[in-house]
Amino acid sequence: MGYDLNFWKYKKDVYLDNQDTYIKCSEKGLVDGLEDLPIETIIKAIQQKFANWKMEGSNIDFENPDGKGAFGISTTKQFVRFDCYGMEGEDMNQIIEVMVAYNCPLYDPQVPQRYDGE
């Protein structure tokens, strides 16, 4: 079963409907009120954090060497989505930690909730 983790950053003093933002971003649309993200830097940070995982394709697909999960990354200039498969919570928390370092709190559409304190 898959689980997706989604991240974006609002511009200062902007707060939009999170579910609408998630849908627009998932459809690869751009959203007024979101900051552009340093996508290449974020991907490199993920590659470093998961350096012991097998990277496939264009280095945005990762597989745990122990066979305990995998994830893929999709992006726009404003949005990063991680599609996680069979991953343990601790591994998903490492993704969240990387993204929080870029001021991008988690939006979990399965709940739905954005974990930014708002």
PDB file of N, CA, C and O in Angstrom, residues 40-80:
ATOM      1  N   GLU A  40      16.639  21.235  -6.709  1.00  0.00           N
ATOM      2  CA  GLU A  40      17.888  20.476  -6.865  1.00  0.00           C
ATOM      3  C   GLU A  40      18.588  20.271  -5.527  1.00  0.00           C
ATOM      4  O   GLU A  40      19.113  19.190  -5.247  1.00  0.00           O
ATOM      5  N   THR A  41      18.588  21.292  -4.691  1.00  0.00           N
ATOM      6  CA  THR A  41      19.211  21.197  -3.373  1.00  0.00           C
ATOM      7  C   THR A  41      18.464  20.204  -2.492  1.00  0.00           C
ATOM      8  O   THR A  41      19.079  19.416  -1.763  1.00  0.00           O
ATOM      9  N   ILE A  42      17.146  20.225  -2.561  1.00  0.00           N
ATOM     10  CA  ILE A  42      16.328  19.284  -1.787  1.00  0.00           C
ATOM     11  C   ILE A  42      16.607  17.850  -2.239  1.00  0.00           C
ATOM     12  O   ILE A  42      16.802  16.957  -1.405  1.00  0.00           O
ATOM     13  N   ILE A  43      16.650  17.619  -3.538  1.00  0.00           N
ATOM     14  CA  ILE A  43      16.923  16.269  -4.054  1.00  0.00           C
ATOM     15  C   ILE A  43      18.292  15.800  -3.564  1.00  0.00           C
ATOM     16  O   ILE A  43      18.446  14.650  -3.130  1.00  0.00           O
ATOM     17  N   LYS A  44      19.284  16.670  -3.607  1.00  0.00           N
ATOM     18  CA  LYS A  44      20.621  16.303  -3.126  1.00  0.00           C
ATOM     19  C   LYS A  44      20.591  15.969  -1.632  1.00  0.00           C
ATOM     20  O   LYS A  44      21.263  15.021  -1.194  1.00  0.00           O
ATOM     21  N   ALA A  45      19.838  16.720  -0.852  1.00  0.00           N
ATOM     22  CA  ALA A  45      19.730  16.441   0.583  1.00  0.00           C
ATOM     23  C   ALA A  45      19.082  15.070   0.824  1.00  0.00           C
ATOM     24  O   ALA A  45      19.520  14.320   1.707  1.00  0.00           O
ATOM     25  N   ILE A  46      18.074  14.742   0.036  1.00  0.00           N
ATOM     26  CA  ILE A  46      17.427  13.428   0.150  1.00  0.00           C
ATOM     27  C   ILE A  46      18.407  12.333  -0.263  1.00  0.00           C
ATOM     28  O   ILE A  46      18.508  11.289   0.394  1.00  0.00           O
ATOM     29  N   GLN A  47      19.145  12.565  -1.348  1.00  0.00           N
ATOM     30  CA  GLN A  47      20.136  11.579  -1.788  1.00  0.00           C
ATOM     31  C   GLN A  47      21.178  11.323  -0.706  1.00  0.00           C
ATOM     32  O   GLN A  47      21.588  10.184  -0.488  1.00  0.00           O
ATOM     33  N   GLN A  48      21.590  12.377  -0.007  1.00  0.00           N
ATOM     34  CA  GLN A  48      22.558  12.210   1.074  1.00  0.00           C
ATOM     35  C   GLN A  48      21.948  11.465   2.250  1.00  0.00           C
ATOM     36  O   GLN A  48      22.565  10.581   2.830  1.00  0.00           O
ATOM     37  N   LYS A  49      20.721  11.833   2.607  1.00  0.00           N
ATOM     38  CA  LYS A  49      20.046  11.194   3.747  1.00  0.00           C
ATOM     39  C   LYS A  49      19.818   9.703   3.491  1.00  0.00           C
ATOM     40  O   LYS A  49      19.902   8.891   4.401  1.00  0.00           O
ATOM     41  N   PHE A  50      19.555   9.357   2.231  1.00  0.00           N
ATOM     42  CA  PHE A  50      19.262   7.971   1.870  1.00  0.00           C
ATOM     43  C   PHE A  50      20.377   7.386   1.001  1.00  0.00           C
ATOM     44  O   PHE A  50      20.121   6.592   0.098  1.00  0.00           O
ATOM     45  N   ALA A  51      21.617   7.759   1.313  1.00  0.00           N
ATOM     46  CA  ALA A  51      22.765   7.342   0.503  1.00  0.00           C
ATOM     47  C   ALA A  51      22.939   5.830   0.449  1.00  0.00           C
ATOM     48  O   ALA A  51      23.463   5.304  -0.542  1.00  0.00           O
ATOM     49  N   ASN A  52      22.482   5.127   1.468  1.00  0.00           N
ATOM     50  CA  ASN A  52      22.627   3.670   1.463  1.00  0.00           C
ATOM     51  C   ASN A  52      21.477   2.968   0.740  1.00  0.00           C
ATOM     52  O   ASN A  52      21.476   1.753   0.607  1.00  0.00           O
ATOM     53  N   TRP A  53      20.494   3.726   0.247  1.00  0.00           N
ATOM     54  CA  TRP A  53      19.395   3.153  -0.509  1.00  0.00           C
ATOM     55  C   TRP A  53      19.784   3.095  -1.984  1.00  0.00           C
ATOM     56  O   TRP A  53      20.564   3.916  -2.465  1.00  0.00           O
ATOM     57  N   LYS A  54      19.223   2.149  -2.694  1.00  0.00           N
ATOM     58  CA  LYS A  54      19.486   2.012  -4.128  1.00  0.00           C
ATOM     59  C   LYS A  54      18.709   3.088  -4.884  1.00  0.00           C
ATOM     60  O   LYS A  54      17.494   3.198  -4.748  1.00  0.00           O
ATOM     61  N   MET A  55      19.438   3.905  -5.643  1.00  0.00           N
ATOM     62  CA  MET A  55      18.805   4.952  -6.446  1.00  0.00           C
ATOM     63  C   MET A  55      18.665   4.443  -7.874  1.00  0.00           C
ATOM     64  O   MET A  55      19.592   3.867  -8.428  1.00  0.00           O
ATOM     65  N   GLU A  56      17.502   4.670  -8.451  1.00  0.00           N
ATOM     66  CA  GLU A  56      17.237   4.202  -9.799  1.00  0.00           C
ATOM     67  C   GLU A  56      16.812   5.357 -10.687  1.00  0.00           C
ATOM     68  O   GLU A  56      16.418   6.414 -10.214  1.00  0.00           O
ATOM     69  N   GLY A  57      16.862   5.117 -11.976  1.00  0.00           N
ATOM     70  CA  GLY A  57      16.412   6.122 -12.932  1.00  0.00           C
ATOM     71  C   GLY A  57      17.226   7.390 -12.815  1.00  0.00           C
ATOM     72  O   GLY A  57      18.446   7.376 -12.790  1.00  0.00           O
ATOM     73  N   SER A  58      16.547   8.497 -12.717  1.00  0.00           N
ATOM     74  CA  SER A  58      17.215   9.798 -12.630  1.00  0.00           C
ATOM     75  C   SER A  58      17.512  10.178 -11.175  1.00  0.00           C
ATOM     76  O   SER A  58      17.516  11.341 -10.822  1.00  0.00           O
ATOM     77  N   ASN A  59      17.726   9.175 -10.340  1.00  0.00           N
ATOM     78  CA  ASN A  59      18.046   9.358  -8.922  1.00  0.00           C
ATOM     79  C   ASN A  59      16.907   9.980  -8.126  1.00  0.00           C
ATOM     80  O   ASN A  59      17.137  10.652  -7.130  1.00  0.00           O
ATOM     81  N   ILE A  60      15.686   9.762  -8.573  1.00  0.00           N
ATOM     82  CA  ILE A  60      14.540  10.204  -7.774  1.00  0.00           C
ATOM     83  C   ILE A  60      13.635   9.032  -7.403  1.00  0.00           C
ATOM     84  O   ILE A  60      12.544   9.223  -6.906  1.00  0.00           O
ATOM     85  N   ASP A  61      14.120   7.825  -7.628  1.00  0.00           N
ATOM     86  CA  ASP A  61      13.450   6.611  -7.163  1.00  0.00           C
ATOM     87  C   ASP A  61      14.435   5.889  -6.249  1.00  0.00           C
ATOM     88  O   ASP A  61      15.583   5.657  -6.619  1.00  0.00           O
ATOM     89  N   PHE A  62      13.981   5.538  -5.061  1.00  0.00           N
ATOM     90  CA  PHE A  62      14.845   4.959  -4.045  1.00  0.00           C
ATOM     91  C   PHE A  62      14.243   3.652  -3.539  1.00  0.00           C
ATOM     92  O   PHE A  62      13.049   3.567  -3.320  1.00  0.00           O
ATOM     93  N   GLU A  63      15.114   2.657  -3.308  1.00  0.00           N
ATOM     94  CA  GLU A  63      14.668   1.381  -2.766  1.00  0.00           C
ATOM     95  C   GLU A  63      15.573   0.996  -1.607  1.00  0.00           C
ATOM     96  O   GLU A  63      16.807   1.053  -1.726  1.00  0.00           O
ATOM     97  N   ASN A  64      14.958   0.633  -0.484  1.00  0.00           N
ATOM     98  CA  ASN A  64      15.709   0.213   0.684  1.00  0.00           C
ATOM     99  C   ASN A  64      16.481  -1.061   0.333  1.00  0.00           C
ATOM    100  O   ASN A  64      15.912  -2.000  -0.204  1.00  0.00           O
ATOM    101  N   PRO A  65      17.787  -1.107   0.646  1.00  0.00           N
ATOM    102  CA  PRO A  65      18.571  -2.293   0.298  1.00  0.00           C
ATOM    103  C   PRO A  65      18.110  -3.549   1.036  1.00  0.00           C
ATOM    104  O   PRO A  65      18.374  -4.653   0.586  1.00  0.00           O
ATOM    105  N   ASP A  66      17.405  -3.381   2.148  1.00  0.00           N
ATOM    106  CA  ASP A  66      16.876  -4.523   2.894  1.00  0.00           C
ATOM    107  C   ASP A  66      15.517  -4.964   2.371  1.00  0.00           C
ATOM    108  O   ASP A  66      14.904  -5.864   2.931  1.00  0.00           O
ATOM    109  N   GLY A  67      15.026  -4.287   1.322  1.00  0.00           N
ATOM    110  CA  GLY A  67      13.721  -4.620   0.765  1.00  0.00           C
ATOM    111  C   GLY A  67      12.557  -4.115   1.601  1.00  0.00           C
ATOM    112  O   GLY A  67      11.421  -4.525   1.396  1.00  0.00           O
ATOM    113  N   LYS A  68      12.826  -3.216   2.542  1.00  0.00           N
ATOM    114  CA  LYS A  68      11.777  -2.703   3.434  1.00  0.00           C
ATOM    115  C   LYS A  68      11.318  -1.328   2.984  1.00  0.00           C
ATOM    116  O   LYS A  68      11.427  -0.352   3.711  1.00  0.00           O
ATOM    117  N   GLY A  69      10.826  -1.241   1.771  1.00  0.00           N
ATOM    118  CA  GLY A  69      10.244   0.003   1.326  1.00  0.00           C
ATOM    119  C   GLY A  69      10.962   0.645   0.168  1.00  0.00           C
ATOM    120  O   GLY A  69      12.102   0.307  -0.169  1.00  0.00           O
ATOM    121  N   ALA A  70      10.243   1.575  -0.421  1.00  0.00           N
ATOM    122  CA  ALA A  70      10.755   2.341  -1.553  1.00  0.00           C
ATOM    123  C   ALA A  70       9.972   3.640  -1.620  1.00  0.00           C
ATOM    124  O   ALA A  70       8.886   3.757  -1.046  1.00  0.00           O
ATOM    125  N   PHE A  71      10.554   4.621  -2.337  1.00  0.00           N
ATOM    126  CA  PHE A  71       9.811   5.848  -2.581  1.00  0.00           C
ATOM    127  C   PHE A  71      10.292   6.484  -3.868  1.00  0.00           C
ATOM    128  O   PHE A  71      11.406   6.261  -4.327  1.00  0.00           O
ATOM    129  N   GLY A  72       9.394   7.267  -4.449  1.00  0.00           N
ATOM    130  CA  GLY A  72       9.707   8.061  -5.620  1.00  0.00           C
ATOM    131  C   GLY A  72       9.395   9.509  -5.322  1.00  0.00           C
ATOM    132  O   GLY A  72       8.571   9.816  -4.455  1.00  0.00           O
ATOM    133  N   ILE A  73      10.079  10.401  -6.036  1.00  0.00           N
ATOM    134  CA  ILE A  73       9.898  11.832  -5.823  1.00  0.00           C
ATOM    135  C   ILE A  73       9.359  12.454  -7.104  1.00  0.00           C
ATOM    136  O   ILE A  73       9.874  12.183  -8.190  1.00  0.00           O
ATOM    137  N   SER A  74       8.333  13.289  -6.970  1.00  0.00           N
ATOM    138  CA  SER A  74       7.876  14.105  -8.096  1.00  0.00           C
ATOM    139  C   SER A  74       7.832  15.556  -7.622  1.00  0.00           C
ATOM    140  O   SER A  74       7.572  15.825  -6.451  1.00  0.00           O
ATOM    141  N   THR A  75       8.128  16.468  -8.550  1.00  0.00           N
ATOM    142  CA  THR A  75       8.248  17.873  -8.160  1.00  0.00           C
ATOM    143  C   THR A  75       7.681  18.808  -9.215  1.00  0.00           C
ATOM    144  O   THR A  75       7.545  18.438 -10.381  1.00  0.00           O
ATOM    145  N   THR A  76       7.362  20.000  -8.760  1.00  0.00           N
ATOM    146  CA  THR A  76       7.236  21.174  -9.614  1.00  0.00           C
ATOM    147  C   THR A  76       8.184  22.179  -8.972  1.00  0.00           C
ATOM    148  O   THR A  76       8.835  21.856  -7.972  1.00  0.00           O
ATOM    149  N   LYS A  77       8.236  23.396  -9.465  1.00  0.00           N
ATOM    150  CA  LYS A  77       9.127  24.361  -8.819  1.00  0.00           C
ATOM    151  C   LYS A  77       8.603  24.814  -7.459  1.00  0.00           C
ATOM    152  O   LYS A  77       9.333  25.420  -6.692  1.00  0.00           O
ATOM    153  N   GLN A  78       7.341  24.472  -7.122  1.00  0.00           N
ATOM    154  CA  GLN A  78       6.748  24.879  -5.845  1.00  0.00           C
ATOM    155  C   GLN A  78       6.406  23.716  -4.918  1.00  0.00           C
ATOM    156  O   GLN A  78       5.961  23.944  -3.798  1.00  0.00           O
ATOM    157  N   PHE A  79       6.597  22.490  -5.353  1.00  0.00           N
ATOM    158  CA  PHE A  79       5.971  21.350  -4.683  1.00  0.00           C
ATOM    159  C   PHE A  79       6.873  20.129  -4.766  1.00  0.00           C
ATOM    160  O   PHE A  79       7.506  19.883  -5.794  1.00  0.00           O
ATOM    161  N   VAL A  80       6.930  19.372  -3.659  1.00  0.00           N
ATOM    162  CA  VAL A  80       7.646  18.100  -3.648  1.00  0.00           C
ATOM    163  C   VAL A  80       6.716  17.047  -3.059  1.00  0.00           C
ATOM    164  O   VAL A  80       6.144  17.237  -1.987  1.00  0.00           O
TER     165      VAL A  80
END
